PDB file of C-alpha atoms in Angstrom:
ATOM      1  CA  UNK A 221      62.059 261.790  83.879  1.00  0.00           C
ATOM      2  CA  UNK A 222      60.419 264.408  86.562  1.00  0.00           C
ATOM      3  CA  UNK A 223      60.890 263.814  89.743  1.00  0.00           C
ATOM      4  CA  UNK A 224      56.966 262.933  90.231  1.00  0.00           C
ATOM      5  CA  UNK A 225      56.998 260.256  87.911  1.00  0.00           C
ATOM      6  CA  UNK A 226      60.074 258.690  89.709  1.00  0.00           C
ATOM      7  CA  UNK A 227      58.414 258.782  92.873  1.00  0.00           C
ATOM      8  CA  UNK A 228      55.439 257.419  91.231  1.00  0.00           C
ATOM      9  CA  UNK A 229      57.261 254.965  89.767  1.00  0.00           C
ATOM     10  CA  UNK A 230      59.514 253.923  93.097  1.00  0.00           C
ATOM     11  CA  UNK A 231      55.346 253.594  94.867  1.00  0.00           C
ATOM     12  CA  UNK A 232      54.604 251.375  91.981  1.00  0.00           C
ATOM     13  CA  UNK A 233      57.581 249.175  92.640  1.00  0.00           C
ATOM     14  CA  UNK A 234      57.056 249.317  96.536  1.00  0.00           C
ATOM     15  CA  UNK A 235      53.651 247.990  95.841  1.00  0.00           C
ATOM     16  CA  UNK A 236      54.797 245.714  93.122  1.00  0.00           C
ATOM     17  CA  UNK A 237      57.229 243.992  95.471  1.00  0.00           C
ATOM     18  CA  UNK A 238      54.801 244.386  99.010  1.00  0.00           C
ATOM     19  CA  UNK A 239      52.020 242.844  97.275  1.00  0.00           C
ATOM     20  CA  UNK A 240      53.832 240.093  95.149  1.00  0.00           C
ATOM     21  CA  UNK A 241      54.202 240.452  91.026  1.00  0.00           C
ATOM     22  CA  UNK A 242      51.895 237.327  89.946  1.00  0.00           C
ATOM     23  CA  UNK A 243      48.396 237.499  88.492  1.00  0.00           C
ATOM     24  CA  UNK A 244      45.613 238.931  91.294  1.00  0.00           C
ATOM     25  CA  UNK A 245      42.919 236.476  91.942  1.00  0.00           C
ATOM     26  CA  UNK A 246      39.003 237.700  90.255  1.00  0.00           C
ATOM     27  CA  UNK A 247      36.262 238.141  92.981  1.00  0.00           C
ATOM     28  CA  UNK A 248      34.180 235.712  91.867  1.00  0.00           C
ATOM     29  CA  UNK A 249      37.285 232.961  92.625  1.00  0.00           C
ATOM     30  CA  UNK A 250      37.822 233.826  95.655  1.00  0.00           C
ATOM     31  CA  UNK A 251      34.339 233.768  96.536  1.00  0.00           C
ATOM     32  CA  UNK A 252      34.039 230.197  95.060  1.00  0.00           C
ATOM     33  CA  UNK A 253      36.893 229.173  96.925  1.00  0.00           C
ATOM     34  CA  UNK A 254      35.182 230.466 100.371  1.00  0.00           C
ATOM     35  CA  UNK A 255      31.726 229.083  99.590  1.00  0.00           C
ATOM     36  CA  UNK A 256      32.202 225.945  98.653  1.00  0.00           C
ATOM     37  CA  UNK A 257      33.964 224.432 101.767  1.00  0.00           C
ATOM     38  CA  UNK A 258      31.059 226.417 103.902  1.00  0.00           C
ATOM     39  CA  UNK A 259      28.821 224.655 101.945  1.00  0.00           C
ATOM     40  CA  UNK A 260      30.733 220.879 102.930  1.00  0.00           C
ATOM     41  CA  UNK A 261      30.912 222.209 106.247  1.00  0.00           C
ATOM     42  CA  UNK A 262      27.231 222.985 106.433  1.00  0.00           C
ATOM     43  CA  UNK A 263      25.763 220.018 104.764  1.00  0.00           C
ATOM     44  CA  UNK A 264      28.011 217.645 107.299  1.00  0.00           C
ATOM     45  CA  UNK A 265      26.013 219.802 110.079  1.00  0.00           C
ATOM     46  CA  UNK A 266      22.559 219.313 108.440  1.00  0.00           C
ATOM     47  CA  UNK A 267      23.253 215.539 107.607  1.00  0.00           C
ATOM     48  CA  UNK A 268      24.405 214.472 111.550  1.00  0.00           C
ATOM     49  CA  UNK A 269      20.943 216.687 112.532  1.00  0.00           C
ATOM     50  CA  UNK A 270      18.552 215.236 110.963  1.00  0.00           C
ATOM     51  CA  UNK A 271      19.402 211.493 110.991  1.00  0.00           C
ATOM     52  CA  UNK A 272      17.241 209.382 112.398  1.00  0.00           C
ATOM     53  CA  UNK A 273      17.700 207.702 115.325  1.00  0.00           C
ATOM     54  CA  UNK A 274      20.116 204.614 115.786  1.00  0.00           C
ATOM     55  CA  UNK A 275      17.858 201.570 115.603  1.00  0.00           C
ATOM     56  CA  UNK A 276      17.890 198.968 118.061  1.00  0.00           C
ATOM     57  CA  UNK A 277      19.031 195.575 116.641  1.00  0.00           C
ATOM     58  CA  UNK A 278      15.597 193.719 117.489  1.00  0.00           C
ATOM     59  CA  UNK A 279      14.085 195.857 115.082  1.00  0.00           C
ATOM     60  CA  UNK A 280      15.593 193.783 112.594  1.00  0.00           C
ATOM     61  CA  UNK A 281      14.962 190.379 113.460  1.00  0.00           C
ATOM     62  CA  UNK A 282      12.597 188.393 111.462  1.00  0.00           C
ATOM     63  CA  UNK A 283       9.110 188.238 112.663  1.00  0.00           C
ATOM     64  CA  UNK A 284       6.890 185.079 113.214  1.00  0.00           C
ATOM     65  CA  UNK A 285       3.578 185.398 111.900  1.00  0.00           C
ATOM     66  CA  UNK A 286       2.010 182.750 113.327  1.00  0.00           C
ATOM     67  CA  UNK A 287       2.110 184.452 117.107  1.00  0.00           C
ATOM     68  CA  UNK A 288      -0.387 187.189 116.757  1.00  0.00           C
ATOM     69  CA  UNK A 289      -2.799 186.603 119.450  1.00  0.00           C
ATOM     70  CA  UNK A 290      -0.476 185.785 122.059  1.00  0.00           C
ATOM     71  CA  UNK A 291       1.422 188.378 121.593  1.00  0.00           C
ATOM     72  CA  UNK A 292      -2.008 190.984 122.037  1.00  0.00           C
ATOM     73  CA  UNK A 293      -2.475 189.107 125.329  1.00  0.00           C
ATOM     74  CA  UNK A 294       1.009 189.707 126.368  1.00  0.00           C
ATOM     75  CA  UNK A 295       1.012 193.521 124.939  1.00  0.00           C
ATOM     76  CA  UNK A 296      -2.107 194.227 126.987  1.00  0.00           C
ATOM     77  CA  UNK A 297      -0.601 192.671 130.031  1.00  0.00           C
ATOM     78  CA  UNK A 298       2.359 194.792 130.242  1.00  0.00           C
ATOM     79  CA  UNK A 299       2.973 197.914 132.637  1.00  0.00           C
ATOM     80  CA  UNK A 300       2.342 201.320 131.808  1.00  0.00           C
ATOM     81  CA  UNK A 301       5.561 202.216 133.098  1.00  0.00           C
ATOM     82  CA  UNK A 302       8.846 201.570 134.489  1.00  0.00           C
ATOM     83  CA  UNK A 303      11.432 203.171 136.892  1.00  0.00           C
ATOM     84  CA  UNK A 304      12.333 205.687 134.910  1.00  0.00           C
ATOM     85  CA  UNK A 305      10.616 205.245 131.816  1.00  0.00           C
ATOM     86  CA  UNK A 306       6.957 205.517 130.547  1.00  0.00           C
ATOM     87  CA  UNK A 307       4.859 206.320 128.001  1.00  0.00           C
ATOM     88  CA  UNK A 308       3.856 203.024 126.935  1.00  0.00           C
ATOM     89  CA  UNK A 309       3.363 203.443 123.068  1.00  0.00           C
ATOM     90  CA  UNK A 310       2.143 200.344 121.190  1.00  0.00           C
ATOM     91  CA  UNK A 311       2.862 199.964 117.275  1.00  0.00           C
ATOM     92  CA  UNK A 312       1.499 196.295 116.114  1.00  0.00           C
ATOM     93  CA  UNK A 313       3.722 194.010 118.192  1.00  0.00           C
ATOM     94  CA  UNK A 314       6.282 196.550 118.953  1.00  0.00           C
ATOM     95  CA  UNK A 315       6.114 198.360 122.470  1.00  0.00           C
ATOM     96  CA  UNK A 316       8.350 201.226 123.570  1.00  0.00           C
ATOM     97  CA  UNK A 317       9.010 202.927 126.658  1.00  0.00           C
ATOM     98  CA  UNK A 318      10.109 206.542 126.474  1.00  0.00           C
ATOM     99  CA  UNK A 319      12.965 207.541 129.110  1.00  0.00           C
ATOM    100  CA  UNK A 320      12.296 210.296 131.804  1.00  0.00           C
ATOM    101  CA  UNK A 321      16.104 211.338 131.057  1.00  0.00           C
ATOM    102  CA  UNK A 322      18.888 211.178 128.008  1.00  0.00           C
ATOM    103  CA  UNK A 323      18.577 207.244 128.080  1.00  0.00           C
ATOM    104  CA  UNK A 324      16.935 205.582 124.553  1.00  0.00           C
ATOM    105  CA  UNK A 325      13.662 203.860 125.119  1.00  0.00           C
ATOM    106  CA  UNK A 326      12.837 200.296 126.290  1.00  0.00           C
ATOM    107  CA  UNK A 327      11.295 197.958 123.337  1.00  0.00           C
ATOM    108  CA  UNK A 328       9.733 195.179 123.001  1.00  0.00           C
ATOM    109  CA  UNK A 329       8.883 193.116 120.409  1.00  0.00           C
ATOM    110  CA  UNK A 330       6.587 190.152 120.349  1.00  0.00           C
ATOM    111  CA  UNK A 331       6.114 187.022 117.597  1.00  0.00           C
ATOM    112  CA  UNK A 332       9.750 187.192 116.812  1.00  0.00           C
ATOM    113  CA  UNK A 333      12.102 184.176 114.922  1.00  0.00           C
ATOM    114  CA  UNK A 334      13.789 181.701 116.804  1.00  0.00           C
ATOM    115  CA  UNK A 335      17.634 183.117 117.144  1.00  0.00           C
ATOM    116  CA  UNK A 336      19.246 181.428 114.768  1.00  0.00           C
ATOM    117  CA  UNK A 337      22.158 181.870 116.927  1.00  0.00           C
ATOM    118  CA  UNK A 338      20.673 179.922 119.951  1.00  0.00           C
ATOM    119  CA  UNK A 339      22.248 176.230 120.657  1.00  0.00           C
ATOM    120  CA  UNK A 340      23.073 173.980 123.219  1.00  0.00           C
ATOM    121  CA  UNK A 341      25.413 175.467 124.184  1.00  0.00           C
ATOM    122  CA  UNK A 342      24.002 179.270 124.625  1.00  0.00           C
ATOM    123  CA  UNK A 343      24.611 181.259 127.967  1.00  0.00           C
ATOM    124  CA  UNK A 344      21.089 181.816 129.181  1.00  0.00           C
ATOM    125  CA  UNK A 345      20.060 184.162 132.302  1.00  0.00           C
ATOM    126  CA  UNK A 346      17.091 183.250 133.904  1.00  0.00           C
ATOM    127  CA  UNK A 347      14.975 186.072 135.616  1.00  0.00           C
ATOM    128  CA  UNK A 348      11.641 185.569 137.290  1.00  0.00           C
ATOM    129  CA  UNK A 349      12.158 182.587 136.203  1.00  0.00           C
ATOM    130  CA  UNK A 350      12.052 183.113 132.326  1.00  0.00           C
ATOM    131  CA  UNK A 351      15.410 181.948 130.578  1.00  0.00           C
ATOM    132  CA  UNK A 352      16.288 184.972 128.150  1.00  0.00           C
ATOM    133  CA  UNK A 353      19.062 184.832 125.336  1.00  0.00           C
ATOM    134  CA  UNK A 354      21.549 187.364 124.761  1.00  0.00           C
ATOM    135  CA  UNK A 355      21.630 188.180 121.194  1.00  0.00           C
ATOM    136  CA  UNK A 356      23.213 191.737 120.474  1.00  0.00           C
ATOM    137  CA  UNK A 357      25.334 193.715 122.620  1.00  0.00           C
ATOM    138  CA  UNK A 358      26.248 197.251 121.613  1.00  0.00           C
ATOM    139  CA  UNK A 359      28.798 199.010 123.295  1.00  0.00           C
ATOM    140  CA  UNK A 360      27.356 201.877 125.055  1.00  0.00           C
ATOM    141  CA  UNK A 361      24.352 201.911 123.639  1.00  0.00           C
ATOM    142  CA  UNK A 362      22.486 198.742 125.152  1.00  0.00           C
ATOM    143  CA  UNK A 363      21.793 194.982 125.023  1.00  0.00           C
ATOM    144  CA  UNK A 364      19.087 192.829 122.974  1.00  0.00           C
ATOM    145  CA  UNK A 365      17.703 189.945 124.414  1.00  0.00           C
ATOM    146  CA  UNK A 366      15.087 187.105 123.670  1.00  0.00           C
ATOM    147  CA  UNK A 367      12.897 184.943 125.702  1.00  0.00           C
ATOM    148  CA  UNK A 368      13.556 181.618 124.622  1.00  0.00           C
ATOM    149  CA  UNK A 369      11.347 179.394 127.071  1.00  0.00           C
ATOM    150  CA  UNK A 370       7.773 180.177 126.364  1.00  0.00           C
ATOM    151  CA  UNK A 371       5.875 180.925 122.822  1.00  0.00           C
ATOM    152  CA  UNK A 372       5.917 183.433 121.103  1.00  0.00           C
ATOM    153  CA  UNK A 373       9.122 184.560 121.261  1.00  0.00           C
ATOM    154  CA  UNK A 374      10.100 187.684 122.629  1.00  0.00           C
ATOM    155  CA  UNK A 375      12.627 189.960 122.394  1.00  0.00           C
ATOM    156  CA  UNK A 376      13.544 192.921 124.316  1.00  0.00           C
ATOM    157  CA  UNK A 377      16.024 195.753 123.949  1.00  0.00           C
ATOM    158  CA  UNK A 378      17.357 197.418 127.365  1.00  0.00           C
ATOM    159  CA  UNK A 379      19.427 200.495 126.686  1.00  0.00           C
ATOM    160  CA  UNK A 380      22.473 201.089 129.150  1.00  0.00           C
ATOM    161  CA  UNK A 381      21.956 202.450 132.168  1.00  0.00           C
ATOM    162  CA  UNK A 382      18.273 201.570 132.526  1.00  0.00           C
ATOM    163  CA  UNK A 383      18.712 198.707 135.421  1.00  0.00           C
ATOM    164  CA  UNK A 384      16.707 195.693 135.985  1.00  0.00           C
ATOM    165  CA  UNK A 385      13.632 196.882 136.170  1.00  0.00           C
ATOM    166  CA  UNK A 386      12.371 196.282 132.442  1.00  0.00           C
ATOM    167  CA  UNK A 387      13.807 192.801 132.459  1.00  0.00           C
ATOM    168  CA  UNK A 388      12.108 191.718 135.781  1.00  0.00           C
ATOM    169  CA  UNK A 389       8.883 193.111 134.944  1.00  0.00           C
ATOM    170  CA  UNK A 390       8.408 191.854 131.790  1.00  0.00           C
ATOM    171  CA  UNK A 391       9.157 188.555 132.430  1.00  0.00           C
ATOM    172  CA  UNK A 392       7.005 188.114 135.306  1.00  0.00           C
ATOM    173  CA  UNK A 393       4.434 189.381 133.049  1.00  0.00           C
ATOM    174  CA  UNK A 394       5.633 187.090 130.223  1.00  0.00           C
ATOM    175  CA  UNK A 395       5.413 183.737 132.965  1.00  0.00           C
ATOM    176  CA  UNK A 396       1.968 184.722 133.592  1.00  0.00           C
ATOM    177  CA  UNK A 397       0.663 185.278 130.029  1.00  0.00           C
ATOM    178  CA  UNK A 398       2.426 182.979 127.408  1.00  0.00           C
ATOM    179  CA  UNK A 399       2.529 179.490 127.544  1.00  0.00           C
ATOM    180  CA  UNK A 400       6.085 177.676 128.443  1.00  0.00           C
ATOM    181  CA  UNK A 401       7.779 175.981 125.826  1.00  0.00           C
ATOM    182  CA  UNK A 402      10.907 173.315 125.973  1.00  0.00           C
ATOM    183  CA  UNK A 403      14.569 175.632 124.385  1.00  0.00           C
ATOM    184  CA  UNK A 404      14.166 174.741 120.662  1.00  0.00           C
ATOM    185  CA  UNK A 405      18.094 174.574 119.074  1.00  0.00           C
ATOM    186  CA  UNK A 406      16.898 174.169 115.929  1.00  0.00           C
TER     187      UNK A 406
END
């Protein structure tokens, strides 16, 4: 052997041994192997982004049909605005209440179920002098409430941090526009 292909061969082993002796990976692996966890990564992103927004629990209570025309009185009664929300938007018996800041909106809705949950025994809190039910309470995000003392039922969602002001307003306007009714238990 010459003395090139020694050193040749020496390089070869140097390289050999730096770069490790097993099988080198194709391009189109290694590619896969980058793309695919980008791709995970990305449609995580895209999914959390385009949600929709976390419903409020009153959306899903079970509406009472019978209730409609009270429940226009009451709609058309009801302030424009509130301390720190407005933007009154009306959507059949559903009313909502945008925020001026980060908080979710105020809603409303009239002609609901009787709380199957209500009973004797049920804390109540009375304000201007409606009695209103507790139903949901969702940690930082709000609490879900229903008038209980005057037909049709109502039910209100106030997000945290948006004060009294909902509450007392709408059930001054509630005293003044639906008729009272004795606490039904079921």
């Amino acid at each position: 052997m010459t003395d090139e292909n020694q050193a040749g061969e020496a390089s070869g082993d140097d390289a050999q041994a730096r770069y490790g002796s097993g099988p080198r990976l194709s391009p189109a692996l290694i590619a896969t192997l980058v793309a695919i966890p980008a791709m995970v990564i990305v449609g995580f992103i895209t999914f959390a982004a385009l949600r929709p927004d976390p419903s409020t629990p009153i959306e899903s209570y079970a509406s009472d049909e019978a209730a409609p025309a009270d429940c226009d009185k009451l709609i058309a009664a009801l302030p424009q605005t509130f301390d720190g929300f407005g933007d009154k938007q009306v959507t059949g018996t559903t009313v909502t209440w945008s925020s001026d800041g980060d908080t979710d909106p105020v809603t409303l809705r009239c002609g609901i179920s009787r709380p199957d949950e209500l009973s004797p025994t049920s804390n109540l809190q009375v304000i201007n002098p409606v009695q209103w039910f507790i139903t949901d309470t969702v940690e930082g995000a709000g609490q879900a409430y229903v008038c209980v003392d005057h037909r049709p039922y109502v039910a209100m969602w106030i997000p945290e941090n948006a004060g009294n002001a909902p509450i007392t307003d709408v059930s001054a306007v509630i005293d003044q526009t639906l008729p009272r009714a004795p606490l039904d238990f079921g």
